[in-house]
Amino acid sequence: MPSIKILTLRLLDIRMPNDPDTTRLFLGGAKDLLKEHPHELALEKVDIQIFHNKEMQYSGIQLGRFQGSPEWTAIGHEAVKALELWYRLFQAGNTHLLQNTVRISECYTPSFLPYQKKYATYPFLVSDDVAKELNSMEDRFMRLDRLEKYLYGNLQTFFHHINYEYSKDANYLKVSIIDAAFYQQALVVYHDQKKTAFRIVFKCNFRLPQTMRLGQSTAVGFGPIHHI
């Protein structure tokens, strides 16, 4: 399989407060800017819904924060193309805000590993239905097993996004949670909606990108993966 394009842009001249409403405004503003340029959208064949969608699919473009500044990450050819177009349009009208931008390009090749690599993800958000299931379980091992299945499902959603398929006869995706700790309070995502969050340390026999997120609300910066 050819390598997957991943692009990260850190806009160091812009400050972005760490609150959900501001993040939502940045996302909405990006889509509004693209809507103002239908000719460029058609020419580049860009679907602006890739910036944020409510469907049960992986968020190809993710908005996080790096040292108080906005950090965009696009995963996959279509997402990178959309982010590149937004950046060009934004740059045309805001040159003074883009004098210091860090650009990180990753060529990621998905592959199974002969061992289990250690990762961490936090804050990792779970769906409301899964949160209710976990709250009803008194046994810790049952909760870990449910979280492992949920994490496994998130990885499969990511695979679908990058169009990665593998033979289950030749390879077996194994996910093992080493530790999972509740955040003491549910985290506000947007519109005052709150989600149950975890700090999860896990092992997986698959190589993950250096920049990616898992769980709920990845589009607004939750669930970054840390390589350990």
PDB file of C-alpha atoms in Angstrom:
ATOM      1  CA  MET A   1       0.000   0.000   0.000  1.00  0.00           C
ATOM      2  CA  PRO A   2       1.353   3.485  -0.858  1.00  0.00           C
ATOM      3  CA  SER A   3       2.209   5.827   1.993  1.00  0.00           C
ATOM      4  CA  ILE A   4      -0.511   8.057   3.445  1.00  0.00           C
ATOM      5  CA  LYS A   5      -0.032  11.824   3.370  1.00  0.00           C
ATOM      6  CA  ILE A   6      -0.357  13.592   6.718  1.00  0.00           C
ATOM      7  CA  LEU A   7       0.051  17.350   7.044  1.00  0.00           C
ATOM      8  CA  THR A   8       0.247  19.366  10.274  1.00  0.00           C
ATOM      9  CA  LEU A   9       0.212  23.173  10.328  1.00  0.00           C
ATOM     10  CA  ARG A  10       1.047  25.049  13.523  1.00  0.00           C
ATOM     11  CA  LEU A  11      -0.031  28.684  13.222  1.00  0.00           C
ATOM     12  CA  LEU A  12       2.279  30.201  15.812  1.00  0.00           C
ATOM     13  CA  ASP A  13       1.234  33.843  15.242  1.00  0.00           C
ATOM     14  CA  ILE A  14      -2.364  33.097  16.287  1.00  0.00           C
ATOM     15  CA  ARG A  15      -3.482  32.522  19.847  1.00  0.00           C
ATOM     16  CA  MET A  16      -6.347  30.111  20.474  1.00  0.00           C
ATOM     17  CA  PRO A  17      -7.776  29.942  24.021  1.00  0.00           C
ATOM     18  CA  ASN A  18      -8.302  26.465  25.400  1.00  0.00           C
ATOM     19  CA  ASP A  19     -12.081  26.417  25.378  1.00  0.00           C
ATOM     20  CA  PRO A  20     -14.575  24.473  23.234  1.00  0.00           C
ATOM     21  CA  ASP A  21     -16.446  27.511  21.896  1.00  0.00           C
ATOM     22  CA  THR A  22     -13.287  29.031  20.426  1.00  0.00           C
ATOM     23  CA  THR A  23     -12.328  25.727  18.795  1.00  0.00           C
ATOM     24  CA  ARG A  24     -15.806  25.456  17.291  1.00  0.00           C
ATOM     25  CA  LEU A  25     -15.520  29.007  15.930  1.00  0.00           C
ATOM     26  CA  PHE A  26     -12.176  28.175  14.286  1.00  0.00           C
ATOM     27  CA  LEU A  27     -13.707  25.094  12.625  1.00  0.00           C
ATOM     28  CA  GLY A  28     -16.782  26.994  11.517  1.00  0.00           C
ATOM     29  CA  GLY A  29     -14.654  29.847  10.229  1.00  0.00           C
ATOM     30  CA  ALA A  30     -12.583  27.474   8.100  1.00  0.00           C
ATOM     31  CA  LYS A  31     -15.691  26.070   6.451  1.00  0.00           C
ATOM     32  CA  ASP A  32     -17.161  29.572   5.944  1.00  0.00           C
ATOM     33  CA  LEU A  33     -13.976  30.730   4.211  1.00  0.00           C
ATOM     34  CA  LEU A  34     -14.107  27.807   1.801  1.00  0.00           C
ATOM     35  CA  LYS A  35     -17.802  28.441   1.090  1.00  0.00           C
ATOM     36  CA  GLU A  36     -16.856  31.946  -0.045  1.00  0.00           C
ATOM     37  CA  HIS A  37     -14.720  30.439  -2.831  1.00  0.00           C
ATOM     38  CA  PRO A  38     -16.928  27.981  -4.748  1.00  0.00           C
ATOM     39  CA  HIS A  39     -14.782  28.220  -7.888  1.00  0.00           C
ATOM     40  CA  GLU A  40     -11.655  27.084  -6.037  1.00  0.00           C
ATOM     41  CA  LEU A  41     -13.638  24.346  -4.296  1.00  0.00           C
ATOM     42  CA  ALA A  42     -14.880  23.002  -7.612  1.00  0.00           C
ATOM     43  CA  LEU A  43     -11.464  23.325  -9.248  1.00  0.00           C
ATOM     44  CA  GLU A  44      -9.707  21.409  -6.447  1.00  0.00           C
ATOM     45  CA  LYS A  45     -12.668  19.018  -5.979  1.00  0.00           C
ATOM     46  CA  VAL A  46     -12.687  19.670  -2.238  1.00  0.00           C
ATOM     47  CA  ASP A  47     -15.580  18.585   0.003  1.00  0.00           C
ATOM     48  CA  ILE A  48     -15.751  21.062   2.890  1.00  0.00           C
ATOM     49  CA  GLN A  49     -17.604  18.529   5.043  1.00  0.00           C
ATOM     50  CA  ILE A  50     -14.239  16.888   5.655  1.00  0.00           C
ATOM     51  CA  PHE A  51     -13.505  19.732   8.098  1.00  0.00           C
ATOM     52  CA  HIS A  52     -16.202  18.477  10.459  1.00  0.00           C
ATOM     53  CA  ASN A  53     -18.978  15.957  10.099  1.00  0.00           C
ATOM     54  CA  LYS A  54     -21.565  14.395  12.333  1.00  0.00           C
ATOM     55  CA  GLU A  55     -21.418  11.004  10.662  1.00  0.00           C
ATOM     56  CA  MET A  56     -19.924   7.950  12.315  1.00  0.00           C
ATOM     57  CA  GLN A  57     -16.597   8.224  10.533  1.00  0.00           C
ATOM     58  CA  TYR A  58     -13.065   9.327  11.227  1.00  0.00           C
ATOM     59  CA  SER A  59     -12.329  13.066  11.183  1.00  0.00           C
ATOM     60  CA  GLY A  60      -9.848  13.585   8.377  1.00  0.00           C
ATOM     61  CA  ILE A  61      -9.050  17.121   9.568  1.00  0.00           C
ATOM     62  CA  GLN A  62      -8.397  17.752  13.244  1.00  0.00           C
ATOM     63  CA  LEU A  63      -7.944  21.054  15.069  1.00  0.00           C
ATOM     64  CA  GLY A  64      -5.820  20.947  18.198  1.00  0.00           C
ATOM     65  CA  ARG A  65      -3.575  23.319  20.134  1.00  0.00           C
ATOM     66  CA  PHE A  66       0.208  23.578  20.323  1.00  0.00           C
ATOM     67  CA  GLN A  67       1.574  25.882  23.034  1.00  0.00           C
ATOM     68  CA  GLY A  68      -1.564  27.997  22.842  1.00  0.00           C
ATOM     69  CA  SER A  69      -1.695  28.219  19.051  1.00  0.00           C
ATOM     70  CA  PRO A  70      -4.015  26.393  16.643  1.00  0.00           C
ATOM     71  CA  GLU A  71      -2.631  23.218  15.099  1.00  0.00           C
ATOM     72  CA  TRP A  72      -4.381  21.688  12.091  1.00  0.00           C
ATOM     73  CA  THR A  73      -3.746  18.068  11.106  1.00  0.00           C
ATOM     74  CA  ALA A  74      -5.016  16.515   7.881  1.00  0.00           C
ATOM     75  CA  ILE A  75      -4.807  12.755   7.334  1.00  0.00           C
ATOM     76  CA  GLY A  76      -5.109  11.331   3.838  1.00  0.00           C
ATOM     77  CA  HIS A  77      -4.886  12.824   0.349  1.00  0.00           C
ATOM     78  CA  GLU A  78      -8.361  14.397   0.291  1.00  0.00           C
ATOM     79  CA  ALA A  79      -7.953  15.938   3.753  1.00  0.00           C
ATOM     80  CA  VAL A  80      -4.498  17.323   2.944  1.00  0.00           C
ATOM     81  CA  LYS A  81      -5.826  18.830  -0.293  1.00  0.00           C
ATOM     82  CA  ALA A  82      -8.675  20.532   1.619  1.00  0.00           C
ATOM     83  CA  LEU A  83      -6.338  21.888   4.311  1.00  0.00           C
ATOM     84  CA  GLU A  84      -3.865  23.157   1.710  1.00  0.00           C
ATOM     85  CA  LEU A  85      -6.660  25.035  -0.066  1.00  0.00           C
ATOM     86  CA  TRP A  86      -7.924  26.572   3.179  1.00  0.00           C
ATOM     87  CA  TYR A  87      -4.394  27.655   4.098  1.00  0.00           C
ATOM     88  CA  ARG A  88      -3.820  29.345   0.728  1.00  0.00           C
ATOM     89  CA  LEU A  89      -7.114  31.223   0.979  1.00  0.00           C
ATOM     90  CA  PHE A  90      -6.492  32.207   4.601  1.00  0.00           C
ATOM     91  CA  GLN A  91      -2.941  33.284   3.806  1.00  0.00           C
ATOM     92  CA  ALA A  92      -4.143  35.537   0.967  1.00  0.00           C
ATOM     93  CA  GLY A  93      -6.128  37.703   3.381  1.00  0.00           C
ATOM     94  CA  ASN A  94      -4.079  37.291   6.565  1.00  0.00           C
ATOM     95  CA  THR A  95      -0.409  37.431   5.613  1.00  0.00           C
ATOM     96  CA  HIS A  96       0.457  39.174   8.883  1.00  0.00           C
ATOM     97  CA  LEU A  97      -0.955  36.241  10.870  1.00  0.00           C
ATOM     98  CA  LEU A  98       1.089  33.593   9.070  1.00  0.00           C
ATOM     99  CA  GLN A  99       4.665  34.812   9.336  1.00  0.00           C
ATOM    100  CA  ASN A 100       5.598  31.937  11.667  1.00  0.00           C
ATOM    101  CA  THR A 101       4.025  28.656  10.641  1.00  0.00           C
ATOM    102  CA  VAL A 102       5.497  25.234  11.338  1.00  0.00           C
ATOM    103  CA  ARG A 103       4.727  22.771   8.558  1.00  0.00           C
ATOM    104  CA  ILE A 104       5.135  19.054   9.305  1.00  0.00           C
ATOM    105  CA  SER A 105       4.694  16.471   6.551  1.00  0.00           C
ATOM    106  CA  GLU A 106       4.513  12.797   7.435  1.00  0.00           C
ATOM    107  CA  CYS A 107       4.579   9.956   4.949  1.00  0.00           C
ATOM    108  CA  TYR A 108       2.851   7.221   6.889  1.00  0.00           C
ATOM    109  CA  THR A 109       2.840   3.590   5.804  1.00  0.00           C
ATOM    110  CA  PRO A 110       0.317   1.507   7.777  1.00  0.00           C
ATOM    111  CA  SER A 111       1.759  -1.847   8.788  1.00  0.00           C
ATOM    112  CA  PHE A 112       1.504  -4.606  11.343  1.00  0.00           C
ATOM    113  CA  LEU A 113       4.374  -5.029  13.787  1.00  0.00           C
ATOM    114  CA  PRO A 114       5.981  -8.255  15.008  1.00  0.00           C
ATOM    115  CA  TYR A 115       5.552  -6.941  18.549  1.00  0.00           C
ATOM    116  CA  GLN A 116       3.102  -4.816  20.536  1.00  0.00           C
ATOM    117  CA  LYS A 117       4.088  -1.150  20.592  1.00  0.00           C
ATOM    118  CA  LYS A 118       3.121   1.000  23.555  1.00  0.00           C
ATOM    119  CA  TYR A 119       0.927   4.091  23.137  1.00  0.00           C
ATOM    120  CA  ALA A 120      -1.073   6.467  25.296  1.00  0.00           C
ATOM    121  CA  THR A 121      -4.105   8.592  24.439  1.00  0.00           C
ATOM    122  CA  TYR A 122      -5.633  11.342  26.565  1.00  0.00           C
ATOM    123  CA  PRO A 123      -8.115  12.771  26.944  1.00  0.00           C
ATOM    124  CA  PHE A 124      -9.821   9.864  25.169  1.00  0.00           C
ATOM    125  CA  LEU A 125     -13.568  10.496  24.946  1.00  0.00           C
ATOM    126  CA  VAL A 126     -16.168   7.736  24.735  1.00  0.00           C
ATOM    127  CA  SER A 127     -19.700   7.848  23.366  1.00  0.00           C
ATOM    128  CA  ASP A 128     -22.605   8.400  25.757  1.00  0.00           C
ATOM    129  CA  ASP A 129     -23.833   4.821  25.235  1.00  0.00           C
ATOM    130  CA  VAL A 130     -20.440   3.352  26.096  1.00  0.00           C
ATOM    131  CA  ALA A 131     -20.157   5.646  29.123  1.00  0.00           C
ATOM    132  CA  LYS A 132     -23.476   4.292  30.428  1.00  0.00           C
ATOM    133  CA  GLU A 133     -22.283   0.722  29.900  1.00  0.00           C
ATOM    134  CA  LEU A 134     -19.051   1.375  31.768  1.00  0.00           C
ATOM    135  CA  ASN A 135     -20.850   3.061  34.662  1.00  0.00           C
ATOM    136  CA  SER A 136     -23.064   0.007  35.080  1.00  0.00           C
ATOM    137  CA  MET A 137     -20.084  -2.368  35.345  1.00  0.00           C
ATOM    138  CA  GLU A 138     -18.692  -3.023  38.796  1.00  0.00           C
ATOM    139  CA  ASP A 139     -15.935  -5.359  37.640  1.00  0.00           C
ATOM    140  CA  ARG A 140     -12.760  -3.530  36.560  1.00  0.00           C
ATOM    141  CA  PHE A 141     -11.747  -6.245  34.089  1.00  0.00           C
ATOM    142  CA  MET A 142     -15.128  -6.046  32.394  1.00  0.00           C
ATOM    143  CA  ARG A 143     -14.683  -2.286  32.013  1.00  0.00           C
ATOM    144  CA  LEU A 144     -11.202  -2.718  30.534  1.00  0.00           C
ATOM    145  CA  ASP A 145     -12.522  -5.344  28.134  1.00  0.00           C
ATOM    146  CA  ARG A 146     -15.300  -2.979  26.985  1.00  0.00           C
ATOM    147  CA  LEU A 147     -12.806  -0.135  26.532  1.00  0.00           C
ATOM    148  CA  GLU A 148     -10.516  -2.419  24.511  1.00  0.00           C
ATOM    149  CA  LYS A 149     -13.379  -3.272  22.175  1.00  0.00           C
ATOM    150  CA  TYR A 150     -14.233   0.427  21.825  1.00  0.00           C
ATOM    151  CA  LEU A 151     -10.612   1.314  21.098  1.00  0.00           C
ATOM    152  CA  TYR A 152     -10.421  -1.536  18.589  1.00  0.00           C
ATOM    153  CA  GLY A 153     -13.514  -0.153  16.846  1.00  0.00           C
ATOM    154  CA  ASN A 154     -11.925   3.309  16.676  1.00  0.00           C
ATOM    155  CA  LEU A 155      -8.844   1.860  15.006  1.00  0.00           C
ATOM    156  CA  GLN A 156     -11.027   0.073  12.451  1.00  0.00           C
ATOM    157  CA  THR A 157     -12.748   3.405  11.697  1.00  0.00           C
ATOM    158  CA  PHE A 158      -9.323   4.964  11.136  1.00  0.00           C
ATOM    159  CA  PHE A 159      -8.379   2.102   8.789  1.00  0.00           C
ATOM    160  CA  HIS A 160     -11.551   2.716   6.812  1.00  0.00           C
ATOM    161  CA  HIS A 161     -10.668   6.411   6.501  1.00  0.00           C
ATOM    162  CA  ILE A 162      -7.262   5.670   4.980  1.00  0.00           C
ATOM    163  CA  ASN A 163      -8.713   2.827   2.840  1.00  0.00           C
ATOM    164  CA  TYR A 164      -6.519   0.259   4.542  1.00  0.00           C
ATOM    165  CA  GLU A 165      -7.633  -3.355   4.291  1.00  0.00           C
ATOM    166  CA  TYR A 166      -5.878  -6.421   5.595  1.00  0.00           C
ATOM    167  CA  SER A 167      -6.394 -10.157   5.512  1.00  0.00           C
ATOM    168  CA  LYS A 168      -7.635 -11.374   8.880  1.00  0.00           C
ATOM    169  CA  ASP A 169      -6.214 -14.779   8.003  1.00  0.00           C
ATOM    170  CA  ALA A 170      -2.730 -13.310   7.663  1.00  0.00           C
ATOM    171  CA  ASN A 171      -2.895 -10.683  10.430  1.00  0.00           C
ATOM    172  CA  TYR A 172      -4.741 -10.292  13.709  1.00  0.00           C
ATOM    173  CA  LEU A 173      -5.111  -6.801  15.173  1.00  0.00           C
ATOM    174  CA  LYS A 174      -4.448  -7.024  18.893  1.00  0.00           C
ATOM    175  CA  VAL A 175      -5.213  -4.178  21.298  1.00  0.00           C
ATOM    176  CA  SER A 176      -4.398  -4.513  24.988  1.00  0.00           C
ATOM    177  CA  ILE A 177      -5.153  -1.775  27.522  1.00  0.00           C
ATOM    178  CA  ILE A 178      -2.480  -1.559  30.205  1.00  0.00           C
ATOM    179  CA  ASP A 179      -4.101   1.175  32.257  1.00  0.00           C
ATOM    180  CA  ALA A 180      -7.234   3.307  32.051  1.00  0.00           C
ATOM    181  CA  ALA A 181      -8.009   6.145  34.442  1.00  0.00           C
ATOM    182  CA  PHE A 182     -11.205   8.193  34.535  1.00  0.00           C
ATOM    183  CA  TYR A 183     -10.941  11.961  34.353  1.00  0.00           C
ATOM    184  CA  GLN A 184     -12.580  13.195  37.551  1.00  0.00           C
ATOM    185  CA  GLN A 185     -14.974  15.387  35.590  1.00  0.00           C
ATOM    186  CA  ALA A 186     -16.660  14.996  32.229  1.00  0.00           C
ATOM    187  CA  LEU A 187     -15.127  17.311  29.634  1.00  0.00           C
ATOM    188  CA  VAL A 188     -17.078  19.965  27.765  1.00  0.00           C
ATOM    189  CA  VAL A 189     -16.829  19.359  24.021  1.00  0.00           C
ATOM    190  CA  TYR A 190     -19.134  21.957  22.434  1.00  0.00           C
ATOM    191  CA  HIS A 191     -22.550  23.515  23.020  1.00  0.00           C
ATOM    192  CA  ASP A 192     -22.087  22.606  26.723  1.00  0.00           C
ATOM    193  CA  GLN A 193     -22.171  18.909  25.805  1.00  0.00           C
ATOM    194  CA  LYS A 194     -20.003  16.840  28.119  1.00  0.00           C
ATOM    195  CA  LYS A 195     -18.242  13.551  27.461  1.00  0.00           C
ATOM    196  CA  THR A 196     -16.688  10.949  29.733  1.00  0.00           C
ATOM    197  CA  ALA A 197     -12.896  11.004  29.338  1.00  0.00           C
ATOM    198  CA  PHE A 198     -10.047   8.593  30.082  1.00  0.00           C
ATOM    199  CA  ARG A 199      -6.294   8.528  30.114  1.00  0.00           C
ATOM    200  CA  ILE A 200      -5.488   5.233  28.414  1.00  0.00           C
ATOM    201  CA  VAL A 201      -2.173   3.427  28.049  1.00  0.00           C
ATOM    202  CA  PHE A 202      -2.349   0.536  25.610  1.00  0.00           C
ATOM    203  CA  LYS A 203      -0.314  -1.810  23.451  1.00  0.00           C
ATOM    204  CA  CYS A 204      -1.051  -2.557  19.825  1.00  0.00           C
ATOM    205  CA  ASN A 205       0.646  -4.652  17.146  1.00  0.00           C
ATOM    206  CA  PHE A 206       0.162  -1.919  14.545  1.00  0.00           C
ATOM    207  CA  ARG A 207       2.241   1.110  13.628  1.00  0.00           C
ATOM    208  CA  LEU A 208       0.214   4.296  14.138  1.00  0.00           C
ATOM    209  CA  PRO A 209       1.043   7.754  12.750  1.00  0.00           C
ATOM    210  CA  GLN A 210       3.020  10.224  14.830  1.00  0.00           C
ATOM    211  CA  THR A 211       0.107  12.673  14.620  1.00  0.00           C
ATOM    212  CA  MET A 212      -3.395  11.266  14.995  1.00  0.00           C
ATOM    213  CA  ARG A 213      -6.316  11.152  17.430  1.00  0.00           C
ATOM    214  CA  LEU A 214      -8.757   8.489  18.566  1.00  0.00           C
ATOM    215  CA  GLY A 215     -12.106   8.474  20.347  1.00  0.00           C
ATOM    216  CA  GLN A 216     -14.971  10.934  20.207  1.00  0.00           C
ATOM    217  CA  SER A 217     -14.542  14.537  19.012  1.00  0.00           C
ATOM    218  CA  THR A 218     -11.178  14.092  17.302  1.00  0.00           C
ATOM    219  CA  ALA A 219     -12.106  16.992  14.991  1.00  0.00           C
ATOM    220  CA  VAL A 220     -11.850  19.379  17.931  1.00  0.00           C
ATOM    221  CA  GLY A 221      -8.566  18.081  19.275  1.00  0.00           C
ATOM    222  CA  PHE A 222      -9.445  15.309  21.722  1.00  0.00           C
ATOM    223  CA  GLY A 223      -7.692  11.929  21.888  1.00  0.00           C
ATOM    224  CA  PRO A 224      -4.134  12.622  20.665  1.00  0.00           C
ATOM    225  CA  ILE A 225      -1.930   9.543  20.440  1.00  0.00           C
ATOM    226  CA  HIS A 226       1.439   9.569  22.197  1.00  0.00           C
ATOM    227  CA  HIS A 227       4.151   7.080  21.220  1.00  0.00           C
ATOM    228  CA  ILE A 228       5.859   5.614  24.290  1.00  0.00           C
TER     229      ILE A 228
END
